[in-house]
Structures are given as structure tokens and as C-alpha cells.
Coordinates of C-alpha atoms in Angstrom, one line a residue:
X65 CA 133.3 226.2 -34.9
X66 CA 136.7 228.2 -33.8
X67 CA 135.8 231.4 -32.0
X68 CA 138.7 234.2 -31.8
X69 CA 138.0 237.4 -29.3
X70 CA 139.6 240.8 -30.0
X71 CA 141.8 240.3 -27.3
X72 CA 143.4 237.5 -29.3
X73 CA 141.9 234.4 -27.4
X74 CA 140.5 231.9 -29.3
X75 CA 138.4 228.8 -28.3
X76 CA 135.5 226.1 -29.7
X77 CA 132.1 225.8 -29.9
X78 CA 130.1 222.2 -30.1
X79 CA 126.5 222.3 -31.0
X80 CA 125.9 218.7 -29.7
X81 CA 122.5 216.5 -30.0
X82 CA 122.4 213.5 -27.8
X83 CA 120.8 210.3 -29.5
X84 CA 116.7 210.1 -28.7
X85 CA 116.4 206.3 -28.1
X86 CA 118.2 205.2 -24.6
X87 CA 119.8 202.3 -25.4
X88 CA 121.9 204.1 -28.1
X89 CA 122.9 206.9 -26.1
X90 CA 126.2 205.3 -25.3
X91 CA 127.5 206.4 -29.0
X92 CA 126.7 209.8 -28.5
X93 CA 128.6 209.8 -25.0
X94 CA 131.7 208.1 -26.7
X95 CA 131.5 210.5 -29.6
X96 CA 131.9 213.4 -26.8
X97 CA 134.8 211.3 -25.5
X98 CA 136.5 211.7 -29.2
X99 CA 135.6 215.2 -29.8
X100 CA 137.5 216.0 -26.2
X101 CA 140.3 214.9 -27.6
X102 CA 140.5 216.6 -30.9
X103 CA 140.9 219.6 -29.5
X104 CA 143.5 221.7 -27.9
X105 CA 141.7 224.7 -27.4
X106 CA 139.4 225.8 -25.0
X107 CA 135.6 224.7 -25.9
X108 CA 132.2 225.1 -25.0
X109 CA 129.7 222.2 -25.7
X110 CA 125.4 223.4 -25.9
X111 CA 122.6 221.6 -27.5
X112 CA 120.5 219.6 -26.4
X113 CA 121.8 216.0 -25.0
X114 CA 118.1 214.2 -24.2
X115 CA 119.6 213.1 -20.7
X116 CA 119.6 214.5 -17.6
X117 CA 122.5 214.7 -14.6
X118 CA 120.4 214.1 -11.3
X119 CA 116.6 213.2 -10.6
X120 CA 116.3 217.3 -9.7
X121 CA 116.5 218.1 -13.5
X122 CA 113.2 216.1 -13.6
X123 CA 109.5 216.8 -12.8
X124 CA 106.5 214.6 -12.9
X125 CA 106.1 211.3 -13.0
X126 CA 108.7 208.0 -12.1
X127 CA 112.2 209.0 -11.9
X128 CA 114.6 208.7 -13.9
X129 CA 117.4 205.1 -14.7
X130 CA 120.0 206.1 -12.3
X131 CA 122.2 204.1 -14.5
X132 CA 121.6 206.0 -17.2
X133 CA 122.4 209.2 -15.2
X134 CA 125.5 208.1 -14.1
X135 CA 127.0 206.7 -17.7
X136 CA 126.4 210.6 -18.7
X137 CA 128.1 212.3 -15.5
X138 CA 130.7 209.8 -15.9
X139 CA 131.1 211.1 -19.8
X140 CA 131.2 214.8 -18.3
X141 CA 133.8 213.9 -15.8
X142 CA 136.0 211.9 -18.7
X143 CA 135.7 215.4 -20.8
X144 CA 136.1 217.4 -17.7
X145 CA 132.9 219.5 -18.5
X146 CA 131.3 221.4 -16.2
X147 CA 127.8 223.0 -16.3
X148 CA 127.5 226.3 -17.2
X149 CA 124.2 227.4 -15.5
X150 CA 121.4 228.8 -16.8
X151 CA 119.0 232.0 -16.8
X152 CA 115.4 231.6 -16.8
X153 CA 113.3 228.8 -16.6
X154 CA 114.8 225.6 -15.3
X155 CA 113.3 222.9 -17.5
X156 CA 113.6 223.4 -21.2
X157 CA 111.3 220.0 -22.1
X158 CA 107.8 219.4 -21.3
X159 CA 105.5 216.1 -22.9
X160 CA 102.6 219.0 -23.6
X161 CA 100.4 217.1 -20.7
X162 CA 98.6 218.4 -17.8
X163 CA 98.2 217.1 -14.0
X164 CA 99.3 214.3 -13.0
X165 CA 100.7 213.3 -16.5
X166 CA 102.8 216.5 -16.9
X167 CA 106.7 215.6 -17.1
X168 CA 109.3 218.4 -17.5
X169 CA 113.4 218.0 -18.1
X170 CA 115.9 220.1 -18.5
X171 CA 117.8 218.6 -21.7
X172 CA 119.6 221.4 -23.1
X173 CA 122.4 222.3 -21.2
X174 CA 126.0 224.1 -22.0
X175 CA 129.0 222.7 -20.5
X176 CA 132.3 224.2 -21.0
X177 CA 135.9 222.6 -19.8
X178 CA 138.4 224.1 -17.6
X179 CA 140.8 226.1 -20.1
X180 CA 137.3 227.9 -21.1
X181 CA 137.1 229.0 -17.4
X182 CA 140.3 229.9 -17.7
X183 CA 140.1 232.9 -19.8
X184 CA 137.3 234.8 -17.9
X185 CA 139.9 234.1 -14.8
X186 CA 140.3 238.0 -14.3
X187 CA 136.8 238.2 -13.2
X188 CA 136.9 235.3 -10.7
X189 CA 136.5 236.0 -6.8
X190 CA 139.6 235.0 -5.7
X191 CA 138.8 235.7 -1.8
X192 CA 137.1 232.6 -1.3
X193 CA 140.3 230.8 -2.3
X194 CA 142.9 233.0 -0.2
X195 CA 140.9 231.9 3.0
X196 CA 141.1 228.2 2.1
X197 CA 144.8 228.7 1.5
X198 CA 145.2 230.7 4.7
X199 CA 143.7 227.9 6.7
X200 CA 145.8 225.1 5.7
X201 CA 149.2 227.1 6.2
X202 CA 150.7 225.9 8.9
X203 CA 150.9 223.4 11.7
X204 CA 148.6 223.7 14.3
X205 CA 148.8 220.1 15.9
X206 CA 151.4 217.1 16.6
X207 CA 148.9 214.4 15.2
X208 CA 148.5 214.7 11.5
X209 CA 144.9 213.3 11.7
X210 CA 144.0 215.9 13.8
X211 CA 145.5 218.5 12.5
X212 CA 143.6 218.3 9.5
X213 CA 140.3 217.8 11.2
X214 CA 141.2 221.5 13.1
X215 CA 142.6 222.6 9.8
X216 CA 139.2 221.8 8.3
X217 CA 137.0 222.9 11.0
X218 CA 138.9 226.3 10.6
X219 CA 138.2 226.4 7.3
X220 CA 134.8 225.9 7.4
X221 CA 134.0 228.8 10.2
X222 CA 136.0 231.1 8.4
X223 CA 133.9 230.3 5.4
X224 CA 130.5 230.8 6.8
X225 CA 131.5 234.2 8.0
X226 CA 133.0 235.3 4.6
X227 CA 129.9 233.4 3.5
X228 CA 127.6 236.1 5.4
X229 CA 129.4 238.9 4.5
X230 CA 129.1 237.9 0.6
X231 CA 125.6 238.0 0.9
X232 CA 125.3 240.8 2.6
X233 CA 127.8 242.8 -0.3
X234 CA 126.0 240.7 -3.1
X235 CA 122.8 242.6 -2.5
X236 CA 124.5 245.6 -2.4
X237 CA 126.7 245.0 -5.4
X238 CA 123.4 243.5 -7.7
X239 CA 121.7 246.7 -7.0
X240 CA 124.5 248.7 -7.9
X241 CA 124.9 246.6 -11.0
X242 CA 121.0 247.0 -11.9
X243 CA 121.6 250.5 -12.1
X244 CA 124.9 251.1 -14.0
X245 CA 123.4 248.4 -16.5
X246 CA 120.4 250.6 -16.6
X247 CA 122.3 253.2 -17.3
X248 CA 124.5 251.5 -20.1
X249 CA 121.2 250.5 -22.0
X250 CA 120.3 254.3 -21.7
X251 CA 123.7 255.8 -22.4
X252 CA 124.7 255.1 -26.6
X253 CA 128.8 254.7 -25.9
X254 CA 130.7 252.9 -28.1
X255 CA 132.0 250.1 -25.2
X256 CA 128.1 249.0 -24.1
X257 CA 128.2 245.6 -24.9
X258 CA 131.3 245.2 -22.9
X259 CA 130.0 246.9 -20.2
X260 CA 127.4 244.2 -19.9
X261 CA 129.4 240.9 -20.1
X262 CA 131.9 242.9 -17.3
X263 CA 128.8 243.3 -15.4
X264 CA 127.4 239.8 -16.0
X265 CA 130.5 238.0 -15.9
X266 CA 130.7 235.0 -13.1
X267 CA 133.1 231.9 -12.1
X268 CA 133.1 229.2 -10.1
X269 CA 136.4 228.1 -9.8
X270 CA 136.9 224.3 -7.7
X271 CA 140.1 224.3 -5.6
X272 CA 142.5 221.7 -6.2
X273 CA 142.9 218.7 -3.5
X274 CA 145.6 220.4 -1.2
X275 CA 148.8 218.2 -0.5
X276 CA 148.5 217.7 3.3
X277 CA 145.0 215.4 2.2
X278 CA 146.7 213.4 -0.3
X279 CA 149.5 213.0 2.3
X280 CA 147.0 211.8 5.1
X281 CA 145.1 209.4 2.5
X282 CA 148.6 207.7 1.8
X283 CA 149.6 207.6 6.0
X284 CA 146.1 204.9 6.1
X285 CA 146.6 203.2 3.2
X286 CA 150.5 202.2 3.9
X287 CA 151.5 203.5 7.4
X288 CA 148.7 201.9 8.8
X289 CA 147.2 205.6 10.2
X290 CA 143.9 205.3 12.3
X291 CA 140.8 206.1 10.3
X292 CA 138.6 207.3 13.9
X293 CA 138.2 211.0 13.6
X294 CA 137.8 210.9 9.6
X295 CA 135.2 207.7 9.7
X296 CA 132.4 209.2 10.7
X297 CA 128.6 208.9 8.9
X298 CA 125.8 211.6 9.0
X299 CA 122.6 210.4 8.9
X300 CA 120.1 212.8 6.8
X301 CA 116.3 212.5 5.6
X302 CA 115.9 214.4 1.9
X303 CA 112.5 214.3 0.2
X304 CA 112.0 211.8 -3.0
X305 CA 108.6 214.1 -3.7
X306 CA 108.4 218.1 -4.3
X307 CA 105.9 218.3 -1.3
X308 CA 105.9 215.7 1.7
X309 CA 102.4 214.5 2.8
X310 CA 104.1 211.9 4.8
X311 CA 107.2 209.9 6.5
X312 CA 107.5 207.6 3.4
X313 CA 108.4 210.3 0.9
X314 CA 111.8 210.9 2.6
X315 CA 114.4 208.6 2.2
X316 CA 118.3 208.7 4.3
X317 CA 121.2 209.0 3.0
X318 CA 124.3 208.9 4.3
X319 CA 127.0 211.9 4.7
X320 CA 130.6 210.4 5.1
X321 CA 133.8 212.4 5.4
X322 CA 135.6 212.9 1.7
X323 CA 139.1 211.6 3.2
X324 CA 137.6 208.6 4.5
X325 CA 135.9 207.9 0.6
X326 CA 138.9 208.6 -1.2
X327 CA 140.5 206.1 1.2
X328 CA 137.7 203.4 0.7
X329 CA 137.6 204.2 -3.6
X330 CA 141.5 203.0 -3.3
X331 CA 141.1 200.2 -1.6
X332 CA 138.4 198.9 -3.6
X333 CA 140.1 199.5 -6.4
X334 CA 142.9 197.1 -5.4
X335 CA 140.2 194.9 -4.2
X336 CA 138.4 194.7 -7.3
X337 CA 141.1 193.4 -8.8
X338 CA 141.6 190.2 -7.3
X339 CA 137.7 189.3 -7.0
X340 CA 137.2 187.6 -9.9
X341 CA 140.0 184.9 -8.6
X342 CA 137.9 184.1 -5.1
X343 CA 134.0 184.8 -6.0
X344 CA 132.6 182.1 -7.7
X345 CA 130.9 182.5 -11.5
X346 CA 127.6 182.4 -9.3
X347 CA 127.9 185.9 -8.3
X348 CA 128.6 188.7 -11.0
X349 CA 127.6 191.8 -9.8
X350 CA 130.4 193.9 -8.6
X351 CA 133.3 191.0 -9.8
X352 CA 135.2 192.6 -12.6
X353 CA 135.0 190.9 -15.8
X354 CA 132.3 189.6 -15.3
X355 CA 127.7 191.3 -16.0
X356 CA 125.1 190.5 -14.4
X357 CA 122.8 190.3 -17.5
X358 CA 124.8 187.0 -18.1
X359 CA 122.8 185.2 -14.3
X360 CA 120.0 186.8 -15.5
X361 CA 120.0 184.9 -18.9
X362 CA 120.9 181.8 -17.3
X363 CA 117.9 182.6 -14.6
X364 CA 115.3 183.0 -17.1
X365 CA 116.5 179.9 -18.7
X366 CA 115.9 177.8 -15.5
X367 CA 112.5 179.0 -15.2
X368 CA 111.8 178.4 -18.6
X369 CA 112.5 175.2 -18.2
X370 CA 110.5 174.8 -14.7
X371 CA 107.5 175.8 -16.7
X372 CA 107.5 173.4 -19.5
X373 CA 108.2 170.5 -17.2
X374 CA 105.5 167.8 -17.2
X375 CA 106.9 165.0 -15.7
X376 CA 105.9 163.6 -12.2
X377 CA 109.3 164.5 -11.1
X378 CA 108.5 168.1 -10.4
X379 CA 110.9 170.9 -10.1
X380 CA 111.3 173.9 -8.1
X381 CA 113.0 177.3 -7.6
X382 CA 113.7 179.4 -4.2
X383 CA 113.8 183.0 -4.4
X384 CA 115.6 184.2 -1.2
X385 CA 115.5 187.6 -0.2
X386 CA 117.7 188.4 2.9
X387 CA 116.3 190.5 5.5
X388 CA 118.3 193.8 6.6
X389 CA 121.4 192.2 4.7
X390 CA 124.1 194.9 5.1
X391 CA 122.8 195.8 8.6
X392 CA 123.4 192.3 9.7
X393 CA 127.2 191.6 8.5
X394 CA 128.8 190.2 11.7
X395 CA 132.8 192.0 11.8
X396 CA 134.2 188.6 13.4
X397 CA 133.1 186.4 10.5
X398 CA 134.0 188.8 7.7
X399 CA 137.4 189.6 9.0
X400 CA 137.5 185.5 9.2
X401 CA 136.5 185.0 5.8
X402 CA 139.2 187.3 5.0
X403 CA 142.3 185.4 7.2
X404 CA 143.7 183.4 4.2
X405 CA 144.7 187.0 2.7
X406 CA 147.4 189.3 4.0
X407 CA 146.9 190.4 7.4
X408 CA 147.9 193.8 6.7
X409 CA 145.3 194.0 4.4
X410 CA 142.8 192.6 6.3
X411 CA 143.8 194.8 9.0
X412 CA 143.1 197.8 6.7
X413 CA 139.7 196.6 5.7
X414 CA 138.4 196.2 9.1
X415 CA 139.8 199.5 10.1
X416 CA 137.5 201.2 7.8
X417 CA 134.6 198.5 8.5
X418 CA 134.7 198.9 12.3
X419 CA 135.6 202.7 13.0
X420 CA 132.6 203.9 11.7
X421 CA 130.0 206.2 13.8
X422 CA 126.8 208.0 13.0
X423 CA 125.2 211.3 13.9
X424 CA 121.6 212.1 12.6
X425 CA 120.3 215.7 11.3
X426 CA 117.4 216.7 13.4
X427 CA 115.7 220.0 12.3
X428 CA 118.6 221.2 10.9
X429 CA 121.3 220.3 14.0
X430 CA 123.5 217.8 14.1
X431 CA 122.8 214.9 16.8
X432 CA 123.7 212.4 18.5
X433 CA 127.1 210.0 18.3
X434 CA 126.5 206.1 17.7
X435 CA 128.8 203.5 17.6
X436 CA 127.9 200.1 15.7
X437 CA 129.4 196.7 16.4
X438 CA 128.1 195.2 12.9
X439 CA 126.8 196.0 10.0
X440 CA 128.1 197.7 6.5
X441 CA 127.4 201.1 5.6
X442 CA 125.1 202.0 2.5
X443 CA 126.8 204.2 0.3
X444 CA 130.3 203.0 1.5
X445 CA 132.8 202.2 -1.7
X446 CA 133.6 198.9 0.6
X447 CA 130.2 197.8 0.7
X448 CA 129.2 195.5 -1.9
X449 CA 132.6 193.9 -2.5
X450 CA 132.7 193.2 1.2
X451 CA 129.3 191.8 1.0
X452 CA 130.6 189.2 -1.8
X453 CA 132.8 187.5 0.7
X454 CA 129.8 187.1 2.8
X455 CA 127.1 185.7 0.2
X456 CA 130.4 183.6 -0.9
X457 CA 129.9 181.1 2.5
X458 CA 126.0 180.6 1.6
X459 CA 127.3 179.6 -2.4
X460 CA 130.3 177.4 -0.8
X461 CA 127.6 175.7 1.6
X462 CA 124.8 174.6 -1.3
X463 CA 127.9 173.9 -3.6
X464 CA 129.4 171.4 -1.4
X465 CA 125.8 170.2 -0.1
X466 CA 125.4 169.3 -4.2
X467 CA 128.7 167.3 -4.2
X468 CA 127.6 165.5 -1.3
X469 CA 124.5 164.2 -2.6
X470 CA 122.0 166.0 -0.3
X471 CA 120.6 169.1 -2.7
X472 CA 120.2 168.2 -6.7
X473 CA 120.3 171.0 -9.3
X474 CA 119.1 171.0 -12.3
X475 CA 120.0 171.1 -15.9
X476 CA 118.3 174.0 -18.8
X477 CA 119.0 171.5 -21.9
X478 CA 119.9 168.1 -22.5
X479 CA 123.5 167.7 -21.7
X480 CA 124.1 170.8 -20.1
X481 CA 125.2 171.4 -16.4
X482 CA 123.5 171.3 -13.6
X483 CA 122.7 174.7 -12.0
X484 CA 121.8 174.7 -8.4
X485 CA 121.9 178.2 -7.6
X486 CA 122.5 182.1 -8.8
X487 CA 123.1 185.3 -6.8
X488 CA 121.9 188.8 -7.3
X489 CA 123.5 191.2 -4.8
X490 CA 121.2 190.3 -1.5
X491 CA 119.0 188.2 -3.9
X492 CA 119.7 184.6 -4.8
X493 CA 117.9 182.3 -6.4
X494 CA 117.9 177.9 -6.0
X495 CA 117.4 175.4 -8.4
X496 CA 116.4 171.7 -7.5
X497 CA 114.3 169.1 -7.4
X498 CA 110.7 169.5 -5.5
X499 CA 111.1 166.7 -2.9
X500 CA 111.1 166.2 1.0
X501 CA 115.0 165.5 0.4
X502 CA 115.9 168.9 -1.4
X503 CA 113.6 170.8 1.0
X504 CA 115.8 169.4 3.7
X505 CA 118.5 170.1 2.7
X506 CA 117.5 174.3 1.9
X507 CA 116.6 174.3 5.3
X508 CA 120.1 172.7 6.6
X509 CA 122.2 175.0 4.5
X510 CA 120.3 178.3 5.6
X511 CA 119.8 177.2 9.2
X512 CA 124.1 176.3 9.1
X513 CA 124.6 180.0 7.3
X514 CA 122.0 181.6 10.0
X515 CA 123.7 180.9 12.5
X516 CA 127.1 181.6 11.5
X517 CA 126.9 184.9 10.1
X518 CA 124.1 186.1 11.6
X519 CA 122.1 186.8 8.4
X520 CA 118.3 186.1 8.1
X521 CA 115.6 185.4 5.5
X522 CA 113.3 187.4 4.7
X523 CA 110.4 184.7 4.9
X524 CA 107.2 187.4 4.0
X525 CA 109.7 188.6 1.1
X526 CA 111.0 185.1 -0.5
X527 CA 109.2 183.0 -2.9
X528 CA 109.2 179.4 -4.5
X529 CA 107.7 178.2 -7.5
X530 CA 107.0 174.8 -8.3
X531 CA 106.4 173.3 -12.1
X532 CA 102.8 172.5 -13.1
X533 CA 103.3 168.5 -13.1
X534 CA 102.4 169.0 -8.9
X535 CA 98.9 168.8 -7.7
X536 CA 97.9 172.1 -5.6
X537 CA 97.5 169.8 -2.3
X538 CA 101.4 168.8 -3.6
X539 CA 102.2 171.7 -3.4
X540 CA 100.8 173.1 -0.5
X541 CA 102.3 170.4 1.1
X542 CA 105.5 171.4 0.1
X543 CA 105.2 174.7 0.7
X544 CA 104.3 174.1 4.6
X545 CA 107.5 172.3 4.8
X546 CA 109.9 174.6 4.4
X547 CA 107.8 178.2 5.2
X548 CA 107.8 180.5 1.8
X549 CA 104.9 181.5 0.2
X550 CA 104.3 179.8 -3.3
X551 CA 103.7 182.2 -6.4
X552 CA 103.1 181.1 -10.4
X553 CA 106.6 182.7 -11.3
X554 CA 108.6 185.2 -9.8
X555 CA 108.2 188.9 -10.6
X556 CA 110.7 191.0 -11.8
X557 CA 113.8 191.8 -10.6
X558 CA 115.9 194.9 -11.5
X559 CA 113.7 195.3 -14.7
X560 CA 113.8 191.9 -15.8
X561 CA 112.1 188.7 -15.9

């Protein structure tokens, strides 16, 4: 529907109902997409979309698919929507239960895109932004790293003063404003609703990267720029429950400067290109191209296939779950994985790998200043493609212990080939045979990728299953051999089978 104001303006309204069942809400997001681009107008989108942005829109119960989160925000970004706020009660959904069993959402939402902003601009507070741009005038330092750290530390103190004083003339000014509207409702003029959207009127404009940023990005990524006073991680605890009863209902998360993550975003994107050439098809998460439903499938196969095996020649499969994975990434052998690449490149990635440091938020202060000599960060870009290279050495060492003779896969039909092993992020899983040889050689191959990366299994963690055709005493036997408990099948793992 085309809306035109009296002032000449004229802009869009959506009424738009997301899809009830979840695993056809991908239409409705792509039909957003296309109505975004129909338009040349201003718009505003409201209705109610049956998903919500972040686990705070929800109460009660498990939380929500973060996946299913971030395919909407990602449709909102694409559309450049932003929320609109509300008045009144947060959650506009409830499933009409009580107690425990009570689960409220907020669903419907209005979103309206930037040229929408746009013409209420007039009304925006446009002191927040002359500070900002006040701050960042100017040289204040020879080094351009540290001249934007002081530029930003400026900016910040400036803005928790003009923060205060807000407040302080907020108070004033909504009293003031409770009055005169008070007084409009009273008063019969001919101008009262206009009174009230001048009184009610509020924007929240974002500021627009500043140059001097995008400049100090692009000195890291091609001048070879230090990454020290930018790379720097704060530690903080935020509660997963609406009231805490103990130490397990907070979880960390980690707090890293937004220079240093644009910085990491581009180089994985250049990374991610390449991965699919050096990963092998044994690993598909994070490798584009490539899904992780498809080692699923062909994990569910295998075990299929355990199960129904009868013959004296039993068959088995390890499920190995590596203890503290990221924390335990030695620098020396990643950046030696690495060496066949260019060493410019190689020298970027370990920059941002190895000039990290942590501080921790204790009651509300800042503490503490650690330096790490191994590990990868959670929440870094970098992360998981970096970990690839690492679970690459443990897929080379069973791949070439297969072509030697010493570990035997096996096959899901007749004919088909023989699958020795599957990874899953910091889960992997091993097909063979169930004999002293196979055992051996498992224990050879993680003992040999132990030792030279430094990684661990997680023995009270991994599993084994063996195929009914062995005796208990068999396997027990077996099990005793090479240390992981034996189950009937493996639970689930990220949802599935």
C-alpha cells in the first residue's frame, strides 16, 4: 500500500506474514528479499513473521535454533531493515500454558529501511553524531594504530558524559512532554494530532564507518600493519536463565575489538575460497561448496550397515571427541601446516592468531591482561577454518595408514567404496574392522597426532560401537584394548542420528 503525507512524502507499507512451519520459512525470507527490490520508495514492513531475532525475544522453555535466528537477521540485513521498537508489552505470543510450560515470543514486529528514517530526519538528535565527528578530526599521534585507539578512547569518554547529561535532560524533557501532551488532549485546536507525533517522534540514526578505520583495516591486510593494540579479547559471563541459582547458568563470551573482526571477516573470506582445493571431502563443515548433511547421510549409512552385520567378521565404529580442541591448537604446527602457501599470507594469519590477549569483567571492572602462547579464540571469524588445517593432519594420517595396509575401512553397499573415516567440526568418526590389527593401528595414528599437535581425546566423552555378530566377552575384550567406553549406537549429534 503507497502512503503519501501532506507534506508531499510518500512511502510503502507491507503487511507481511512469515510461513508457520520452520522448514518452509526460507520462502517467506526470499519473498522479503524480492519485495526489497520492487521498490523505490521508502517502506515499512509489520505483521507478524513467526520468528524471532535473538534468544531475548523468547521466554520459557528450550531456546530457540540459532540457525534459524540467523537465516532471518541475515534476511533483515539483505533488506537493510531495522526494528522499529515497540510500546507496551514485549512478547506479543503466548502457547496459553502456565508454569513451567508457559512460552512467550515476540513475533510481530515492524521494521522499516533507511530512506523511511530518512524522512523523520528533522527530528533526530544530531548531537550524539557532532561529538563522534569532533573526535575523529584531526591527528593526534605519529602511529596510525594508535592514533585511532586515542581517537576512540576519546570518543568514548566524551560519550559517557554527553551520555549523563542526556539522561539527566531526558527526565526533564519527558515531564515536560507529559504535560504539554496533557494539555493538547485537553485543548480542542485544530493541529493536535500533530502535536502528538512532534512530541512522540524518535530516531536512531547508526553512523557510517569513518574513513580513517577502513584505512587502518587495509594498512593490516596489505602493508603488513601490527594487529597488537586492536587484538585484544574481553572475557564476560552473561546469564543463559532469567534468574541465576548457580555458576552453570552463565556462559562467556568473548568481546573482541570491531577493527580486528572486520580484519579477520576479510581474510576469511579470501580463505574460504581456496578450502575446498586443500580439505579433503572428509570434512564439510565450513569448506565452501560443500554441507554437512551430505557426512551425515553417509554416517548414518555406515552405521546402518554395522547394525545389520551378522558375520563373524565383526565391524566397528569410533566416535572421537577431542578434548578442549581450540584451546589446544599449538601456533608452531599450524603456521607449519600452512608453509606450502604464501609466506605473506601465512604471516598475516599468524599475526591475528598469535597477538591476541584477554582481560576478564569482574563485577562490572575490567581485569586483568593475559597473554596466550596457543590456542584459537571462540568467536574469532578465523577459528574454524584454521581448525580445518589442523583436523586435516589427523584425516592425512588414517588416509595414508589405509593405503598402507595397517587400518581397513569399510564399504555401505556392495561395490561401493571403502569409508574409513568422517569429520564433524571437533567430532570425527572411524570406520573399520573390529580386530587387534585395526585397534592398533587407531591407537598409532592418535598417539602420532597427540604428540604432534598437541591435541587430546576426550576418552570419558568418545565412544565405539561394535556390530552384534561379537560376543559381549568379545567385546569387552576389545574395548579394554584401546580405552573407550562401548555404547549400542551413538547418540545424536547436532540433531541427528
Amino acid at each position: 500500500m503507497k502512503v503519501s503525507e501532506s507534506g508531499g512524502t510518500s512511502w510503502r507499507l507491507i503487511g507481511f506474514y512469515g510461513h508457520p512451519d520452520r522448514s518452509h520459512r526460507g520462502h517467506s525470507w526470499t519473498l522479503l528479499r524480492r519485495l526489497a527490490g520492487l521498490f523505490s520508495l521508502p517502506w515499512v514492513c509489520i505483521g507478524d513473521l513467526n520468528e524471532i531475532i535473538c534468544d531475548n525475544d523468547k521466554r520459557g522453555r528450550t531456546d530457540r535454533n540459532w540457525r534459524v535466528m540467523s537465516d532471518f537477521r541475515e534476511a533483515l540485513e539483505d533488506c537493510e531493515l531495522k526494528d522499529m521498537g515497540f510500546i507496551g508489552p514485549k512478547f506479543t505470543w503466548r502457547n496459553k500454558r502456565n508454569g513451567s510450560s508457559m512460552i512467550m515470543e515476540r513475533l510481530d514486529r515492524s521494521f522499516c529501511n533507511r530512506g523511511r528514517k530518512n524522512l523523520f530526519s528533522q527530528y533526530a538528535d544530531h548531537e550524539c553524531s557532532d561529538i563522534v565527528n569532533s573526535m575523529w578530526k584531526g591527528t593526534t599521534r605519529s602511529n596510525k594504530m594508535e592514533d585511532i585507539l586515542s581517537k576512540i578512547e576519546r570518543c568514548g569518554k566524551f560519550l559517557s558524559f554527553w551520555n549523563i547529561k542526556k539522561i539527566c535532560d531526558m527526565r526533564g524533557n519527558l515531564k515536560t512532554s507529559r504535560k504539554a501532551l496533557a494539555n493538547a488532549c485537553k485543548a480542542d485546536v485544530p493541529h493536535f494530532w500533530e502535536s502528538i507525533n512532534k512530541l512522540e517522534a524518535n530516531l536512531d540514526e547508526a553512523l557510517d564507518i569513518e574513513e580513517s578505520v577502513t584505512e587502518a583495516c587495509l594498512r593490516v591486510l596489505n602493508d603488513g600493519a601490527s594487529v597488537d593494540g586492536m587484538n585484544h579479547t574481553i572475557i564476560s559471563l552473561i546469564l543463559t536463565l532469567h534468574s541465576s541459582t548457580c555458576i552453570s547458568d552463565y556462559r562467556p563470551i568473548s568481546l573482541c575489538n570491531v577493527i580486528y573482526k572486520a580484519i579477520a571477516k576479510a581474510v576469511t573470506n579470501r580463505l574460504r575460497v581456496v578450502l575446498a582445493g586443500v580439505i579433503s571431502e572428509t570434512q564439510c563443515a565450513f569448506v565452501h561448496g560443500r554441507l554437512i548433511s551430505d557426512n551425515i547421510i553417509i554416517g548414518f549409512e555406515c552405521i546402518h550397515r554395522l547394525k545389520r552385520r551378522k558375520r563373524k567378521k565383526g565391524l566397528m565404529t569410533i566416535k572421537l571427541d577431542m578434548a578442549k580442541a581450540y584451546d589446544m591448537v599449538e601456533w608452531v604446527f599450524l603456521e607449519g601446516m600452512m608453509q606450502k602457501t604464501a609466506t605473506k599470507w601465512v604471516n598475516l594469519i599468524m599475526r591475528c592468531v598469535s597477538s591476541v590477549s584477554y582481560s576478564f569483567t569482574i563485577n562490572g571492572e575490567v581485569c586483568g591482561n593475559i597473554k596466550p602462547t596457543r590456542g584459537l579464540r571462540q568467536g574469532d571469524p578465523l577459528s574454524p577454518f584454521l581448525f580445518l588445517f589442523y583436523a586435516e593432519v589427523l584425516s592425512n594420517l588414517i588416509q595414508r595408514s589405509h593405503q598402507r595396509g595397517e587400518l581397513s575401512g569399510f564399504c555401505c553397499s556392495r561395490g561401493g567404496p571403502k569409508i574409513t573415516h568422517l569429520f564433524f567440526a571437533d567430532v570425527s568418526l572411524i570406520f573399520t574392522r573390529a580386530n587387534d590389527k585395526n585397534y592398533r593401528a587407531v591407537r598409532t595414528i592418535l598417539d602420532v597426532y597427540g604428540k604432534a599437535s598437541g591435541e587430546a581425546v576426550n576418552f570419558g566423552k568418545s565412544v565405539m560401537c561394535i556390530s552384534p555378530s561379537f560376543s559381549a566377552l568379545e567385546s569387552e575384550r576389545r574395548v579394554a584394548s584401546i580405552g573407550i567406553k562401548l555404547v549400542d549406537c551413538h547418540e545424536n549429534y547436532l540433531g541427528l542420528p
